[in-house]
C-alpha cells in the first residue's frame, strides 16, 4: 500500500505571497492532520480533517487554512506568508480520528 | 495542560551499546502513546505504539518501549544500537476526544552513534 504523499517537497516563496500544499493519504484513510515543524517550536498541530470536515484546529492564525476533498486528499493554504512560516509541513493520515497516524515526507517551505 | 517531556536533547552512544530514551507525559487519562523516528529531511516513521494491554511494546528495528502508569513514562529502549539508528526520536501522546483529538509531541531526542 502506498504511503502518504506530499507535494511539492520543496518550496521557496517571498513574504506576502500565498502557498498551497497538497497531501494524499493512504488509501482507505479518512482522517488527515497537518503539523508544522520548526527548530524553535518543534512539532505543532495545525488542524485535522475527516470526511471533508475540519474536526479540530490548533492555535494558529487564520492565515492557515485547509480543506479536504471527497477522495480524502487534503490541501493546506497559507496566505500572506511571513518569514516565520518557514518550516517543514507534515501531513499525517489515519483510518479514523483516534487511530495511529502515518506521516508523509513533508513539504519544506522557505519564505524569503 | 497536556504535555510531553523528553528530557534529553542529545544522546551519544557507541555502536553496539544499549539505548534508553526517556519520555514523560502529563495527561488526565491513559493516553495513546507513540514513538516516531525522523531522519534528516524526512517525515516521521512510526516505531511503536501503546493503546492498552501489555505494557511492554515491541516495535520495528528492534526497539521496545515500556508504559509505566505510576511514573507517567513511556521510555524507548534498544539492546544494541546500530549506526543506522542515528536520527531524531519523538515521543507523542494522542490526547483528546471527538473534536479535540490531536498528537502532542515532545521536543525530540537527537541520537548520535559512534563507530
Coordinates of N, CA and C in Angstrom, one line a residue:
Chain A
X1 N 0.9 -1.2 0.0 CA 0.0 0.0 0.0 C 0.9 1.2 0.0
X2 N 0.6 2.2 -0.9 CA 1.4 3.4 -0.9 C 1.2 4.2 0.3
X3 N 2.3 4.9 0.7 CA 2.2 5.7 1.9 C 1.6 7.1 1.6
X4 N 1.8 7.9 2.6 CA 1.3 9.3 2.5 C 2.2 10.1 1.5
X5 N 1.6 10.8 0.6 CA 2.5 11.6 -0.3 C 2.1 13.0 -0.2
X6 N 3.2 13.8 -0.3 CA 3.0 15.3 -0.2 C 3.7 16.0 -1.3
X7 N 3.0 16.9 -1.9 CA 3.6 17.7 -3.0 C 3.4 19.2 -2.7
X8 N 4.3 20.1 -3.1 CA 5.6 19.7 -3.6 C 6.5 19.3 -2.4
X9 N 7.7 18.9 -2.6 CA 8.6 18.6 -1.5 C 9.3 19.8 -1.0
X10 N 9.6 20.7 -1.9 CA 10.3 22.0 -1.5 C 9.6 23.2 -2.2
X11 N 9.6 24.3 -1.5 CA 9.0 25.5 -2.0 C 9.8 26.7 -1.5
X12 N 10.0 27.6 -2.4 CA 10.6 28.9 -1.9 C 9.6 30.0 -2.3
X13 N 9.2 30.8 -1.3 CA 8.3 31.9 -1.6 C 8.8 33.1 -0.9
X14 N 8.2 34.3 -1.3 CA 8.6 35.5 -0.7 C 7.5 36.0 0.2
X15 N 7.8 36.9 1.2 CA 6.9 37.4 2.1 C 5.7 38.0 1.4
X16 N 4.5 37.8 1.9 CA 3.3 38.3 1.3 C 2.6 37.4 0.3
X17 N 3.3 36.5 -0.2 CA 2.7 35.5 -1.1 C 1.9 34.5 -0.4
X18 N 1.2 33.7 -1.1 CA 0.4 32.6 -0.5 C 0.9 31.3 -1.1
X19 N 0.6 30.2 -0.4 CA 1.1 28.9 -0.9 C 0.1 27.8 -0.6
X20 N 0.0 26.8 -1.4 CA -0.9 25.7 -1.2 C -0.1 24.4 -1.2
X21 N -0.2 23.6 -0.2 CA 0.4 22.3 -0.1 C -0.6 21.2 -0.2
X22 N -0.2 20.1 -0.8 CA -1.1 19.0 -1.0 C -0.7 17.8 -0.3
X23 N -1.6 17.0 0.1 CA -1.4 15.7 0.8 C -2.4 14.7 0.3
X24 N -1.8 13.5 -0.1 CA -2.7 12.4 -0.5 C -2.5 11.3 0.6
X25 N -3.5 10.9 1.3 CA -3.4 10.0 2.4 C -3.3 8.5 1.9
X26 N -3.0 7.7 2.8 CA -3.0 6.2 2.5 C -4.4 5.8 2.1
X27 N -4.5 5.0 1.1 CA -5.8 4.5 0.6 C -6.7 4.0 1.8
X28 N -7.9 4.4 1.9 CA -8.8 4.0 2.9 C -8.8 4.8 4.2
X29 N -7.8 5.7 4.3 CA -7.7 6.6 5.4 C -8.6 7.8 5.2
X30 N -9.4 8.2 6.2 CA -10.3 9.3 6.0 C -9.9 10.5 6.8
X31 N -9.0 10.4 7.7 CA -8.5 11.5 8.5 C -7.2 12.0 8.1
X32 N -7.1 13.3 7.9 CA -5.8 13.9 7.6 C -5.5 15.0 8.5
X33 N -4.3 15.0 9.1 CA -3.9 16.0 10.1 C -2.6 16.7 9.5
X34 N -2.5 17.9 9.8 CA -1.3 18.7 9.4 C -0.6 19.2 10.6
X35 N 0.8 19.2 10.5 CA 1.6 19.7 11.6 C 2.7 20.6 11.0
X36 N 3.1 21.6 11.8 CA 4.2 22.4 11.4 C 5.4 22.1 12.3
X37 N 6.6 21.9 11.6 CA 7.8 21.6 12.4 C 8.8 22.6 12.2
X38 N 9.3 23.3 13.3 CA 10.3 24.3 13.2 C 11.3 24.0 14.3
X39 N 12.6 24.4 14.1 CA 13.6 24.2 15.2 C 13.2 24.8 16.5
X40 N 12.5 25.9 16.5 CA 12.2 26.6 17.7 C 11.0 26.1 18.4
X41 N 10.0 25.8 17.7 CA 8.7 25.3 18.3 C 8.4 23.9 18.2
X42 N 9.3 23.1 17.5 CA 9.0 21.7 17.4 C 7.9 21.4 16.5
X43 N 7.2 20.3 16.8 CA 6.1 19.8 16.0 C 4.8 20.3 16.7
X44 N 4.0 21.1 15.9 CA 2.8 21.7 16.4 C 1.6 21.3 15.5
X45 N 0.5 21.0 16.1 CA -0.7 20.6 15.4 C -1.3 21.8 14.7
X46 N -1.7 21.7 13.4 CA -2.4 22.7 12.7 C -3.9 22.5 12.7
X47 N -4.3 21.4 12.1 CA -5.7 21.0 12.0 C -5.8 19.6 11.5
X48 N -7.0 19.1 11.7 CA -7.4 17.8 11.3 C -8.7 17.8 10.5
X49 N -8.7 17.1 9.3 CA -9.9 17.0 8.5 C -10.3 15.5 8.5
X50 N -11.6 15.3 8.5 CA -12.2 14.0 8.5 C -13.5 14.1 7.6
X51 N -13.6 13.3 6.6 CA -14.7 13.3 5.7 C -15.1 14.7 5.3
X52 N -14.1 15.4 4.8 CA -14.3 16.8 4.3 C -14.6 17.9 5.3
X53 N -14.6 17.5 6.6 CA -14.9 18.5 7.6 C -13.7 18.7 8.6
X54 N -13.5 20.0 8.9 CA -12.5 20.2 9.9 C -13.0 19.8 11.3
X55 N -12.2 18.9 11.9 CA -12.7 18.4 13.2 C -12.0 19.1 14.4
X56 N -10.8 19.5 14.1 CA -10.0 20.1 15.2 C -9.0 21.1 14.6
X57 N -8.7 22.1 15.4 CA -7.8 23.1 14.9 C -6.8 23.5 16.0
X58 N -5.6 23.7 15.6 CA -4.6 24.1 16.6 C -4.6 25.6 16.7
X59 N -3.6 26.1 17.5 CA -3.5 27.5 17.8 C -2.7 28.3 16.8
X60 N -3.2 28.4 15.6 CA -2.5 29.1 14.5 C -3.4 30.2 14.0
X61 N -2.8 31.3 13.4 CA -3.7 32.4 12.9 C -4.5 31.9 11.7
X62 N -5.5 32.7 11.4 CA -6.4 32.4 10.3 C -5.8 32.4 8.9
X63 N -4.6 32.8 8.8 CA -3.8 32.7 7.6 C -3.6 31.3 7.1
X64 N -3.7 30.4 8.1 CA -3.5 29.0 7.9 C -4.9 28.4 7.7
X65 N -5.1 27.7 6.6 CA -6.4 27.1 6.3 C -6.2 25.8 5.6
X66 N -7.3 25.0 5.5 CA -7.2 23.8 4.8 C -8.5 23.3 4.3
X67 N -8.5 22.2 3.6 CA -9.7 21.6 3.1 C -9.4 20.2 2.8
X68 N -10.5 19.4 2.7 CA -10.3 18.0 2.3 C -11.4 17.7 1.2
X69 N -11.0 16.9 0.3 CA -11.8 16.6 -0.8 C -12.5 15.2 -0.6
X70 N -13.4 14.9 -1.4 CA -14.2 13.7 -1.3 C -13.4 12.4 -1.4
X71 N -12.2 12.5 -2.0 CA -11.3 11.4 -2.1 C -10.3 11.3 -0.9
X72 N -10.5 12.2 0.1 CA -9.7 12.3 1.3 C -8.4 13.1 1.1
X73 N -8.1 13.4 -0.1 CA -6.9 14.3 -0.3 C -7.1 15.6 0.3
X74 N -6.1 16.2 0.8 CA -6.2 17.4 1.6 C -5.2 18.5 1.1
X75 N -5.6 19.7 1.2 CA -4.7 20.8 0.9 C -4.7 21.7 2.1
X76 N -3.5 22.4 2.2 CA -3.4 23.4 3.2 C -2.9 24.7 2.6
X77 N -3.4 25.8 3.0 CA -3.1 27.1 2.3 C -2.6 28.0 3.4
X78 N -1.5 28.7 3.1 CA -1.0 29.8 4.0 C -1.0 31.1 3.1
X79 N -1.8 32.0 3.6 CA -1.8 33.3 2.9 C -0.9 34.3 3.6
X80 N -0.6 35.4 2.8 CA 0.3 36.4 3.4 C 1.4 35.9 4.2
X81 N 2.3 35.2 3.5 CA 3.4 34.5 4.1 C 4.3 35.4 4.9
X82 N 4.8 34.9 6.0 CA 5.7 35.7 6.9 C 7.0 34.8 7.0
X83 N 8.1 35.5 7.3 CA 9.4 34.7 7.4 C 9.2 33.6 8.4
X84 N 8.5 33.8 9.5 CA 8.3 32.8 10.5 C 7.5 31.5 10.0
X85 N 7.0 31.6 8.8 CA 6.2 30.4 8.3 C 7.2 29.4 7.7
X86 N 8.4 29.8 7.6 CA 9.4 28.8 7.1 C 9.5 27.6 8.0
X87 N 9.2 26.4 7.4 CA 9.1 25.2 8.3 C 9.0 24.0 7.4
X88 N 9.0 22.9 8.0 CA 8.6 21.6 7.4 C 7.2 21.4 7.8
X89 N 6.3 21.2 6.7 CA 4.9 21.0 7.0 C 4.7 19.5 6.7
X90 N 4.2 18.8 7.7 CA 4.0 17.4 7.7 C 2.5 17.1 7.7
X91 N 2.1 16.1 6.9 CA 0.8 15.6 6.8 C 0.8 14.2 7.3
X92 N -0.3 13.9 8.0 CA -0.4 12.5 8.5 C -1.8 12.0 8.3
X93 N -2.0 10.7 8.0 CA -3.3 10.2 7.7 C -3.5 9.0 8.7
X94 N -4.8 8.8 9.0 CA -5.2 7.7 9.8 C -6.6 7.2 9.3
X95 N -7.0 6.0 9.6 CA -8.3 5.5 9.2 C -9.4 6.3 9.8
X96 N -9.3 6.4 11.1 CA -10.2 7.2 11.9 C -9.5 8.2 12.7
X97 N -10.2 9.1 13.4 CA -9.5 10.2 14.1 C -8.6 9.7 15.2
X98 N -9.0 8.8 16.0 CA -8.2 8.4 17.1 C -7.4 7.1 16.9
X99 N -7.0 6.9 15.6 CA -6.1 5.8 15.3 C -4.7 6.3 15.0
X100 N -3.8 5.4 14.8 CA -2.4 5.7 14.5 C -2.3 6.6 13.3
X101 N -1.4 7.6 13.4 CA -1.2 8.5 12.3 C 0.1 8.1 11.6
X102 N 0.0 8.1 10.2 CA 1.2 7.8 9.4 C 1.6 9.0 8.6
X103 N 2.8 9.4 8.7 CA 3.3 10.7 8.2 C 3.8 10.6 6.8
X104 N 3.7 11.7 6.0 CA 4.3 11.8 4.8 C 5.7 12.4 4.9
X105 N 6.4 12.6 3.8 CA 7.8 13.1 3.9 C 7.9 14.6 4.2
X106 N 6.8 15.3 4.1 CA 6.8 16.7 4.4 C 7.1 17.6 3.2
X107 N 6.6 18.8 3.3 CA 7.0 19.9 2.4 C 7.8 20.9 3.1
X108 N 9.0 21.2 2.6 CA 9.8 22.2 3.2 C 9.6 23.5 2.6
X109 N 9.1 24.5 3.3 CA 8.8 25.8 2.8 C 9.8 26.8 3.4
X110 N 10.4 27.5 2.5 CA 11.3 28.6 2.8 C 10.7 29.9 2.4
X111 N 10.5 30.8 3.3 CA 10.0 32.2 3.0 C 11.1 33.2 3.0
X112 N 11.3 33.9 1.9 CA 12.4 34.9 1.9 C 11.8 36.3 2.0
Chain B
X1 N -2.4 21.0 32.0 CA -2.3 21.0 30.5 C -1.6 19.8 30.1
X2 N -2.0 19.3 28.9 CA -1.3 18.1 28.4 C 0.1 18.4 27.8
X3 N 1.0 17.6 28.1 CA 2.4 17.9 27.7 C 3.2 16.6 27.6
X4 N 4.2 16.6 26.8 CA 5.2 15.5 26.7 C 6.6 16.1 26.9
X5 N 7.3 15.4 27.7 CA 8.7 15.9 28.0 C 9.7 14.8 27.6
X6 N 10.6 15.2 26.8 CA 11.8 14.3 26.5 C 13.0 15.1 27.1
X7 N 13.5 14.6 28.2 CA 14.5 15.4 29.0 C 15.8 15.5 28.3
X8 N 16.2 14.6 27.4 CA 17.5 14.5 26.8 C 17.4 15.1 25.4
X9 N 18.0 16.2 25.1 CA 18.0 16.8 23.8 C 18.9 16.0 22.8
X10 N 20.1 15.7 23.4 CA 21.1 14.9 22.6 C 21.5 13.7 23.4
X11 N 21.7 12.6 22.7 CA 22.3 11.4 23.4 C 23.3 10.8 22.4
X12 N 24.5 10.5 22.9 CA 25.6 9.8 22.1 C 25.9 8.5 22.7
X13 N 25.8 7.5 21.9 CA 26.2 6.1 22.3 C 27.1 5.5 21.3
X14 N 27.8 4.5 21.7 CA 28.7 3.7 20.8 C 27.9 2.6 20.2
X15 N 28.3 2.3 19.0 CA 27.6 1.3 18.2 C 27.7 0.0 19.0
X16 N 26.6 -0.7 19.2 CA 26.6 -2.0 20.0 C 26.2 -1.8 21.4
X17 N 26.2 -0.5 21.9 CA 25.8 -0.3 23.2 C 24.2 -0.2 23.3
X18 N 23.7 -0.3 24.5 CA 22.3 -0.3 24.7 C 21.9 1.2 24.8
X19 N 20.5 1.4 24.6 CA 20.0 2.7 24.5 C 18.7 2.8 25.2
X20 N 18.5 3.9 25.9 CA 17.2 4.2 26.5 C 16.9 5.7 26.3
X21 N 15.8 6.0 25.7 CA 15.4 7.4 25.5 C 14.1 7.6 26.4
X22 N 14.2 8.7 27.2 CA 13.1 8.9 28.1 C 12.0 9.8 27.6
X23 N 10.8 9.5 28.1 CA 9.6 10.2 27.7 C 8.7 10.2 28.9
X24 N 8.3 11.4 29.3 CA 7.3 11.5 30.4 C 6.1 12.4 29.8
X25 N 4.9 12.1 30.2 CA 3.7 12.8 29.7 C 2.9 13.3 30.9
X26 N 2.1 14.3 30.6 CA 1.1 14.8 31.5 C -0.2 14.7 30.8
X27 N -1.1 13.9 31.4 CA -2.4 13.8 30.8 C -3.4 13.2 31.8
X28 N -4.6 13.6 31.8 CA -5.5 13.2 32.8 C -6.0 11.7 32.8
X29 N -5.9 11.2 31.6 CA -6.4 9.8 31.5 C -5.2 9.0 30.9
X30 N -5.4 7.7 30.6 CA -4.4 6.9 30.0 C -4.4 7.3 28.5
X31 N -3.3 7.8 28.0 CA -3.3 8.3 26.6 C -2.9 7.2 25.7
X32 N -3.0 7.5 24.4 CA -2.3 6.7 23.4 C -0.9 7.2 23.3
X33 N 0.0 6.3 23.2 CA 1.5 6.7 23.3 C 2.2 6.2 22.0
X34 N 3.1 7.0 21.5 CA 3.8 6.6 20.3 C 5.2 7.0 20.4
X35 N 6.1 6.3 19.6 CA 7.4 6.7 19.3 C 7.6 6.8 17.8
X36 N 8.1 7.9 17.3 CA 8.4 8.1 15.9 C 9.9 8.4 15.8
X37 N 10.5 8.1 14.6 CA 11.8 8.4 14.3 C 11.9 9.2 13.0
X38 N 12.7 10.2 13.0 CA 12.9 11.1 11.9 C 14.3 11.2 11.4
X39 N 14.6 10.8 10.2 CA 15.9 11.0 9.7 C 16.0 12.4 9.0
X40 N 17.2 12.9 8.8 CA 17.3 14.3 8.3 C 16.5 14.5 7.0
X41 N 15.7 15.5 7.0 CA 15.0 15.9 5.8 C 13.8 15.0 5.5
X42 N 13.5 14.1 6.4 CA 12.4 13.1 6.1 C 11.2 13.3 7.1
X43 N 10.2 12.6 6.8 CA 9.0 12.6 7.7 C 9.2 11.7 8.9
X44 N 8.1 11.5 9.6 CA 8.2 10.7 10.8 C 7.8 9.2 10.5
X45 N 8.6 8.3 11.0 CA 8.3 6.9 10.8 C 7.9 6.3 12.2
X46 N 6.8 5.6 12.2 CA 6.3 5.0 13.4 C 7.2 3.8 13.8
X47 N 7.7 3.9 15.1 CA 8.4 2.8 15.6 C 7.5 1.8 16.4
X48 N 6.7 2.4 17.3 CA 5.8 1.5 18.1 C 4.7 2.4 18.7
X49 N 3.7 1.7 19.2 CA 2.6 2.4 19.8 C 2.0 1.6 21.0
X50 N 1.4 2.3 21.9 CA 0.7 1.7 23.0 C -0.7 2.3 23.1
X51 N -1.7 1.4 23.1 CA -3.1 1.8 23.3 C -3.6 1.3 24.6
X52 N -3.3 0.0 24.8 CA -3.8 -0.7 26.0 C -3.2 -2.1 26.1
X53 N -3.4 -2.8 27.2 CA -2.9 -4.1 27.3 C -1.5 -4.2 27.8
X54 N -0.7 -5.1 27.3 CA 0.6 -5.4 27.7 C 1.4 -4.1 27.7
X55 N 2.1 -3.8 28.8 CA 2.8 -2.5 29.0 C 4.1 -2.5 28.3
X56 N 4.6 -3.7 27.9 CA 5.9 -3.7 27.2 C 5.5 -3.9 25.7
X57 N 5.9 -3.0 24.9 CA 5.5 -3.0 23.5 C 6.7 -3.2 22.6
X58 N 6.6 -4.1 21.6 CA 7.7 -4.3 20.7 C 7.4 -3.5 19.4
X59 N 8.5 -3.0 18.8 CA 8.3 -2.2 17.6 C 9.2 -2.7 16.5
X60 N 9.4 -1.9 15.5 CA 10.2 -2.2 14.4 C 11.7 -1.9 14.7
X61 N 12.6 -2.4 14.0 CA 14.0 -2.2 14.1 C 14.6 -2.6 15.4
X62 N 14.0 -3.5 16.1 CA 14.5 -4.0 17.4 C 14.2 -3.1 18.6
X63 N 13.4 -2.1 18.4 CA 13.0 -1.2 19.5 C 11.9 -1.7 20.4
X64 N 11.9 -1.4 21.6 CA 10.8 -1.7 22.5 C 10.5 -0.5 23.4
X65 N 9.4 -0.4 24.0 CA 9.1 0.6 25.0 C 8.2 0.1 26.1
X66 N 8.3 0.6 27.3 CA 7.5 0.2 28.4 C 6.7 1.3 29.0
X67 N 5.4 1.1 29.1 CA 4.5 2.1 29.7 C 4.5 1.8 31.2
X68 N 4.7 2.9 31.9 CA 4.7 2.8 33.4 C 3.7 3.9 33.8
X69 N 2.5 3.5 34.2 CA 1.5 4.4 34.6 C 1.9 5.2 35.8
X70 N 2.5 4.6 36.8 CA 2.8 5.2 38.0 C 3.8 6.3 37.8
X71 N 4.6 6.2 36.8 CA 5.7 7.2 36.5 C 5.3 8.1 35.3
X72 N 4.1 7.9 34.7 CA 3.7 8.6 33.5 C 4.9 8.6 32.5
X73 N 5.4 7.5 32.3 CA 6.6 7.4 31.4 C 6.3 6.3 30.3
X74 N 7.0 6.5 29.2 CA 7.0 5.6 28.1 C 8.4 5.6 27.4
X75 N 9.3 5.0 28.1 CA 10.7 5.0 27.6 C 11.0 4.0 26.5
X76 N 11.8 4.5 25.6 CA 12.2 3.7 24.4 C 13.5 3.0 24.7
X77 N 13.6 1.7 24.3 CA 14.9 1.0 24.5 C 15.3 0.2 23.3
X78 N 16.6 0.0 23.2 CA 17.1 -0.9 22.2 C 18.4 -1.5 22.8
X79 N 18.5 -2.9 22.8 CA 19.6 -3.5 23.5 C 21.0 -3.3 22.8
X80 N 21.0 -3.1 21.5 CA 22.2 -2.9 20.8 C 22.0 -2.0 19.6
X81 N 22.6 -0.8 19.7 CA 22.4 0.3 18.7 C 23.3 0.1 17.5
X82 N 22.7 0.3 16.3 CA 23.4 0.2 15.1 C 23.6 1.7 14.5
X83 N 24.7 1.8 13.7 CA 25.0 3.2 13.2 C 23.8 3.8 12.5
X84 N 23.0 3.0 11.9 CA 21.8 3.5 11.1 C 20.7 4.0 12.0
X85 N 20.8 3.8 13.3 CA 19.8 4.3 14.2 C 20.0 5.8 14.5
X86 N 21.1 6.4 14.1 CA 21.3 7.8 14.3 C 20.2 8.6 13.6
X87 N 19.5 9.4 14.4 CA 18.3 10.1 13.9 C 17.7 10.9 15.1
X88 N 16.6 11.5 14.8 CA 15.9 12.2 15.9 C 14.6 11.4 16.3
X89 N 14.4 11.2 17.6 CA 13.3 10.4 18.1 C 12.3 11.3 18.8
X90 N 11.0 11.1 18.4 CA 10.0 11.8 19.0 C 9.0 10.9 19.8
X91 N 8.7 11.3 21.0 CA 7.6 10.7 21.7 C 6.3 11.5 21.5
X92 N 5.2 10.9 21.4 CA 4.0 11.6 21.2 C 2.8 11.0 22.0
X93 N 1.9 11.8 22.4 CA 0.7 11.4 23.1 C -0.5 11.7 22.2
X94 N -1.4 10.8 22.0 CA -2.6 11.1 21.4 C -3.6 11.4 22.4
X95 N -4.1 12.6 22.4 CA -4.9 13.1 23.5 C -6.2 13.8 23.0
X96 N -7.2 13.7 23.8 CA -8.5 14.3 23.5 C -9.5 13.4 23.0
X97 N -10.7 13.9 22.9 CA -11.9 13.1 22.4 C -12.3 13.6 21.1
X98 N -13.5 13.2 20.7 CA -14.0 13.6 19.4 C -14.0 15.1 19.3
X99 N -13.5 15.6 18.2 CA -13.4 17.1 18.0 C -12.2 17.8 18.7
X100 N -11.5 17.0 19.5 CA -10.3 17.7 20.1 C -9.1 16.8 20.0
X101 N -9.2 15.6 19.4 CA -8.1 14.7 19.4 C -6.9 15.2 18.5
X102 N -5.7 15.1 19.1 CA -4.5 15.5 18.3 C -3.3 14.9 19.0
X103 N -2.2 14.8 18.2 CA -1.0 14.4 18.8 C -0.3 15.6 19.5
X104 N 0.3 15.3 20.6 CA 1.2 16.3 21.3 C 2.6 15.6 21.3
X105 N 3.5 16.3 20.7 CA 4.9 15.8 20.6 C 5.8 16.3 21.7
X106 N 6.8 15.5 22.0 CA 7.9 16.0 22.8 C 8.8 16.8 21.9
X107 N 9.9 17.4 22.4 CA 10.8 18.2 21.7 C 11.8 17.4 20.9
X108 N 11.8 16.1 21.2 CA 12.7 15.2 20.4 C 14.1 15.0 21.1
X109 N 14.7 13.8 20.8 CA 16.0 13.5 21.3 C 16.8 13.1 20.1
X110 N 17.9 13.8 19.9 CA 18.8 13.5 18.7 C 19.8 12.5 19.1
X111 N 19.9 11.4 18.5 CA 20.8 10.3 18.8 C 22.0 10.3 17.8
X112 N 23.1 10.3 18.4 CA 24.4 10.2 17.6 C 25.0 8.8 18.0
X113 N 25.5 8.1 17.0 CA 26.1 6.8 17.2 C 27.5 6.8 16.8
X114 N 28.4 6.5 17.7 CA 29.8 6.5 17.5 C 30.2 5.1 17.0
X115 N 31.1 5.1 15.9 CA 31.5 3.8 15.4 C 32.5 3.1 16.3

